[in-house]
């Protein structure tokens, strides 16, 4: 099996990817994990210019020699290449899995909207060596290489499901890249946002006509909140349940999804 690693948003360093390749070689000796040199480019905030990031993604996605694309990391930037890359994906791109989360939700959502490949929300390549990150990345590899169903979020119930960072999902509303999520369970997670921002984002979801037909909402992890964020008056779960009711859909509870070590795998659609 051959998996390509690209970085459509922020860069990673060579030491990070060396750890990931070393771990993959020890765990899956027949796996060829190829890291695109673009991952190491440094152009301000980004892993290369928009043009360089788009070109690297297209090179690997359109190459029939790769079985899957594993995104290196998140950050910000994958939305800036959507208009360039989506019209240029070929038949080989449609045969691949694409795995990542956070900012990569822009690409996962756009791929799912166009029914290209198999988008999967899950841990990314640069997490190897971080606190709890090696176990997270191991789950991603176990799914990509062996389709190991024990890596799936245990809350998946057989219904079509997607998982998004909440900010990313809100940003997709009103764009051509938001997939039709009718009858889907929607899992949302967030990092570094105070409760009033979580409330505002979930209000936006509740008002979005494009999401009126969803089957329900699950809340993933809400991590790295400000330590003084205690005076809002509602918990994160109360907020999620309130806006689910406003949408007229059930709040289905928590999910093992998010910016933390227990982040599990969620294939878009039916696992």
Coordinates of C-alpha atoms in Angstrom, one line a residue:
X1 CA 0.0 0.0 0.0
X2 CA 1.1 3.5 -0.7
X3 CA -0.1 6.6 1.2
X4 CA 0.8 10.2 0.3
X5 CA 1.1 13.0 2.9
X6 CA 0.4 16.6 1.9
X7 CA -0.1 19.8 3.9
X8 CA -2.9 22.0 2.4
X9 CA -2.7 24.5 5.2
X10 CA 0.3 24.9 7.6
X11 CA 3.7 23.4 7.4
X12 CA 5.3 20.6 9.4
X13 CA 9.0 20.1 10.0
X14 CA 11.2 17.3 8.8
X15 CA 11.7 15.9 12.4
X16 CA 7.9 15.5 12.8
X17 CA 7.5 13.6 9.5
X18 CA 10.6 11.5 10.2
X19 CA 8.9 10.3 13.4
X20 CA 5.8 9.5 11.5
X21 CA 7.6 7.6 8.8
X22 CA 9.6 5.7 11.3
X23 CA 6.5 4.7 13.2
X24 CA 4.8 3.6 10.0
X25 CA 7.8 1.6 8.9
X26 CA 7.9 -0.3 12.2
X27 CA 4.2 -0.9 12.4
X28 CA 3.4 -1.6 8.7
X29 CA 6.7 -2.8 7.0
X30 CA 5.0 -3.1 3.6
X31 CA 3.5 0.4 3.7
X32 CA 5.2 3.1 1.6
X33 CA 4.4 6.4 3.3
X34 CA 5.5 9.2 1.0
X35 CA 5.7 12.8 2.3
X36 CA 5.5 15.5 -0.3
X37 CA 8.4 18.1 0.0
X38 CA 5.7 20.8 -0.1
X39 CA 4.9 19.9 3.5
X40 CA 8.1 21.6 4.6
X41 CA 7.7 24.9 2.7
X42 CA 7.4 28.0 4.7
X43 CA 5.5 31.0 3.3
X44 CA 4.2 33.1 6.1
X45 CA 1.4 31.2 7.8
X46 CA 1.3 28.5 5.0
X47 CA 3.1 25.4 3.8
X48 CA 3.8 27.1 0.5
X49 CA 1.8 29.5 -1.6
X50 CA -1.8 28.7 -2.5
X51 CA -0.5 27.5 -5.9
X52 CA 2.2 25.2 -4.4
X53 CA -0.2 23.7 -1.9
X54 CA -2.8 23.1 -4.6
X55 CA -0.2 21.6 -7.0
X56 CA 1.0 19.2 -4.3
X57 CA -2.5 18.0 -3.4
X58 CA -3.4 17.5 -7.1
X59 CA -0.1 15.7 -7.8
X60 CA -0.7 13.0 -5.1
X61 CA -4.5 12.9 -5.4
X62 CA -4.4 12.3 -9.2
X63 CA -1.6 9.8 -9.0
X64 CA -3.0 6.2 -9.4
X65 CA 0.0 4.9 -7.5
X66 CA -1.3 6.2 -4.2
X67 CA -4.1 4.5 -2.4
X68 CA -4.9 7.2 0.1
X69 CA -4.0 10.8 1.1
X70 CA -3.2 11.4 4.8
X71 CA -3.2 15.1 5.6
X72 CA -0.1 16.3 7.6
X73 CA -1.8 18.8 9.8
X74 CA -4.5 21.5 10.1
X75 CA -4.1 25.2 10.8
X76 CA -5.7 27.4 8.2
X77 CA -5.6 27.4 4.4
X78 CA -7.2 24.5 2.7
X79 CA -10.3 26.5 1.8
X80 CA -8.1 28.8 -0.3
X81 CA -7.3 26.0 -2.8
X82 CA -10.8 24.5 -3.2
X83 CA -11.7 26.5 -6.4
X84 CA -8.4 25.4 -8.0
X85 CA -8.2 21.7 -7.0
X86 CA -11.8 20.5 -7.1
X87 CA -12.3 20.8 -10.9
X88 CA -9.0 19.1 -11.6
X89 CA -9.4 15.9 -9.7
X90 CA -9.4 12.8 -12.0
X91 CA -10.6 9.2 -11.8
X92 CA -7.6 8.2 -9.7
X93 CA -8.5 10.8 -7.2
X94 CA -12.0 9.3 -7.0
X95 CA -10.6 6.0 -5.9
X96 CA -8.8 7.2 -2.8
X97 CA -9.5 7.8 0.9
X98 CA -8.7 11.2 2.3
X99 CA -8.1 11.4 6.1
X100 CA -7.7 14.4 8.3
X101 CA -9.7 16.8 10.5
X102 CA -9.8 20.4 11.7
X103 CA -9.1 22.8 8.7
X104 CA -9.0 19.7 6.5
X105 CA -12.8 19.7 6.9
X106 CA -12.9 22.2 4.0
X107 CA -11.5 19.5 1.7
X108 CA -13.4 16.6 3.2
X109 CA -16.6 18.5 2.9
X110 CA -15.9 19.5 -0.7
X111 CA -14.9 16.0 -1.7
X112 CA -18.1 14.6 -0.1
X113 CA -20.2 17.2 -1.8
X114 CA -18.9 16.1 -5.2
X115 CA -18.8 12.4 -4.2
X116 CA -15.1 12.2 -4.9
X117 CA -13.2 9.5 -3.0
X118 CA -13.8 8.5 0.6
X119 CA -13.4 11.5 3.0
X120 CA -12.6 10.4 6.6
X121 CA -12.4 12.6 9.7
X122 CA -9.5 11.3 11.8
X123 CA -6.1 12.0 13.3
X124 CA -3.3 13.5 11.1
X125 CA 0.2 12.5 10.3
X126 CA 2.0 15.2 12.4
X127 CA 0.5 13.9 15.6
X128 CA 3.1 11.1 16.1
X129 CA 5.3 11.9 19.0
X130 CA 3.0 14.4 20.7
X131 CA 1.2 13.7 24.0
X132 CA -1.2 10.9 23.1
X133 CA -0.8 11.7 19.5
X134 CA 1.0 8.5 18.5
X135 CA -2.0 6.4 19.6
X136 CA -4.2 8.8 17.7
X137 CA -2.2 8.5 14.5
X138 CA -2.1 4.8 15.0
X139 CA -5.9 4.7 14.7
X140 CA -5.7 6.6 11.4
X141 CA -3.2 4.2 9.9
X142 CA -5.1 1.2 11.2
X143 CA -8.1 2.4 9.3
X144 CA -6.3 3.4 6.1
X145 CA -4.3 0.2 5.9
X146 CA -6.6 -2.4 7.4
X147 CA -10.0 -0.8 7.6
X148 CA -9.9 -1.8 11.3
X149 CA -13.4 -1.1 12.5
X150 CA -12.3 -0.9 16.1
X151 CA -10.8 2.5 15.2
X152 CA -14.2 4.0 14.5
X153 CA -16.0 6.3 16.9
X154 CA -18.2 4.0 19.0
X155 CA -21.1 6.3 18.6
X156 CA -21.6 5.5 14.9
X157 CA -25.0 3.9 14.6
X158 CA -25.3 2.8 11.0
X159 CA -26.8 6.1 9.8
X160 CA -24.9 8.4 7.4
X161 CA -22.6 10.5 9.6
X162 CA -20.1 13.4 9.1
X163 CA -17.8 15.1 11.5
X164 CA -16.6 18.7 11.3
X165 CA -14.9 21.3 13.4
X166 CA -17.7 23.7 14.2
X167 CA -16.1 26.8 12.8
X168 CA -15.3 25.0 9.5
X169 CA -18.8 23.7 9.1
X170 CA -20.2 27.2 9.7
X171 CA -17.8 28.6 7.1
X172 CA -19.0 26.1 4.5
X173 CA -22.6 27.3 4.8
X174 CA -23.7 29.2 1.8
X175 CA -20.8 27.9 -0.3
X176 CA -20.9 25.3 -3.1
X177 CA -18.7 23.1 -1.0
X178 CA -21.2 22.2 1.7
X179 CA -22.4 18.7 1.0
X180 CA -26.1 17.7 1.2
X181 CA -26.4 16.4 4.8
X182 CA -30.0 15.4 4.6
X183 CA -30.6 12.4 7.0
X184 CA -27.0 12.6 8.3
X185 CA -26.0 12.7 11.9
X186 CA -23.7 15.7 12.2
X187 CA -20.9 15.6 14.8
X188 CA -19.3 18.9 15.6
X189 CA -16.2 19.6 17.8
X190 CA -14.3 22.8 18.6
X191 CA -11.0 24.0 20.0
X192 CA -10.0 27.2 21.6
X193 CA -13.4 28.9 21.5
X194 CA -15.2 30.3 24.6
X195 CA -18.8 29.2 25.3
X196 CA -20.4 32.3 23.9
X197 CA -18.7 31.6 20.6
X198 CA -19.9 28.0 20.7
X199 CA -23.4 29.3 21.3
X200 CA -23.1 31.7 18.4
X201 CA -21.8 29.1 16.0
X202 CA -24.5 26.6 16.9
X203 CA -27.1 29.3 16.5
X204 CA -25.8 29.8 13.0
X205 CA -26.2 26.1 12.3
X206 CA -29.8 26.2 13.6
X207 CA -30.6 29.0 11.2
X208 CA -29.0 27.5 8.1
X209 CA -31.6 26.3 5.6
X210 CA -29.0 24.0 4.1
X211 CA -29.0 21.9 7.3
X212 CA -32.7 21.6 8.0
X213 CA -32.9 18.0 7.0
X214 CA -30.2 16.5 9.2
X215 CA -31.0 13.5 11.4
X216 CA -29.4 14.9 14.6
X217 CA -26.4 16.5 16.3
X218 CA -23.7 15.0 18.4
X219 CA -21.1 17.1 20.2
X220 CA -17.5 16.0 20.2
X221 CA -14.7 17.4 22.4
X222 CA -14.7 21.1 23.2
X223 CA -11.0 21.7 24.1
X224 CA -8.6 24.4 25.1
X225 CA -11.2 26.8 26.4
X226 CA -9.9 29.9 28.3
X227 CA -9.6 28.9 31.9
X228 CA -11.7 31.9 33.0
X229 CA -14.6 30.9 30.6
X230 CA -17.0 30.0 33.4
X231 CA -19.6 32.7 33.5
X232 CA -21.7 32.0 30.5
X233 CA -24.5 30.2 32.5
X234 CA -24.9 27.2 30.2
X235 CA -22.7 24.1 29.7
X236 CA -21.5 23.1 26.3
X237 CA -23.9 20.2 26.3
X238 CA -26.8 22.5 27.3
X239 CA -25.9 24.8 24.4
X240 CA -25.8 22.0 21.9
X241 CA -29.1 20.5 23.1
X242 CA -30.8 23.9 23.0
X243 CA -29.9 24.6 19.4
X244 CA -30.6 21.1 18.3
X245 CA -34.2 21.6 19.6
X246 CA -34.3 24.9 17.7
X247 CA -33.5 23.0 14.5
X248 CA -36.1 20.4 15.3
X249 CA -33.7 17.5 15.5
X250 CA -32.5 15.3 18.4
X251 CA -29.4 16.0 20.4
X252 CA -27.7 12.6 20.4
X253 CA -25.0 13.1 23.1
X254 CA -21.3 13.2 22.9
X255 CA -18.8 11.6 20.4
X256 CA -15.2 10.6 20.6
X257 CA -14.2 13.2 18.1
X258 CA -12.1 16.4 18.4
X259 CA -8.7 18.1 19.1
X260 CA -7.6 15.6 21.7
X261 CA -5.9 12.3 22.0
X262 CA -9.1 10.2 22.0
X263 CA -10.0 11.5 18.5
X264 CA -11.5 8.5 16.7
X265 CA -12.2 7.8 13.0
X266 CA -15.4 8.9 11.3
X267 CA -15.8 8.0 7.6
X268 CA -18.2 10.4 5.9
X269 CA -21.4 8.6 5.0
X270 CA -22.0 5.1 6.3
X271 CA -18.9 3.4 7.7

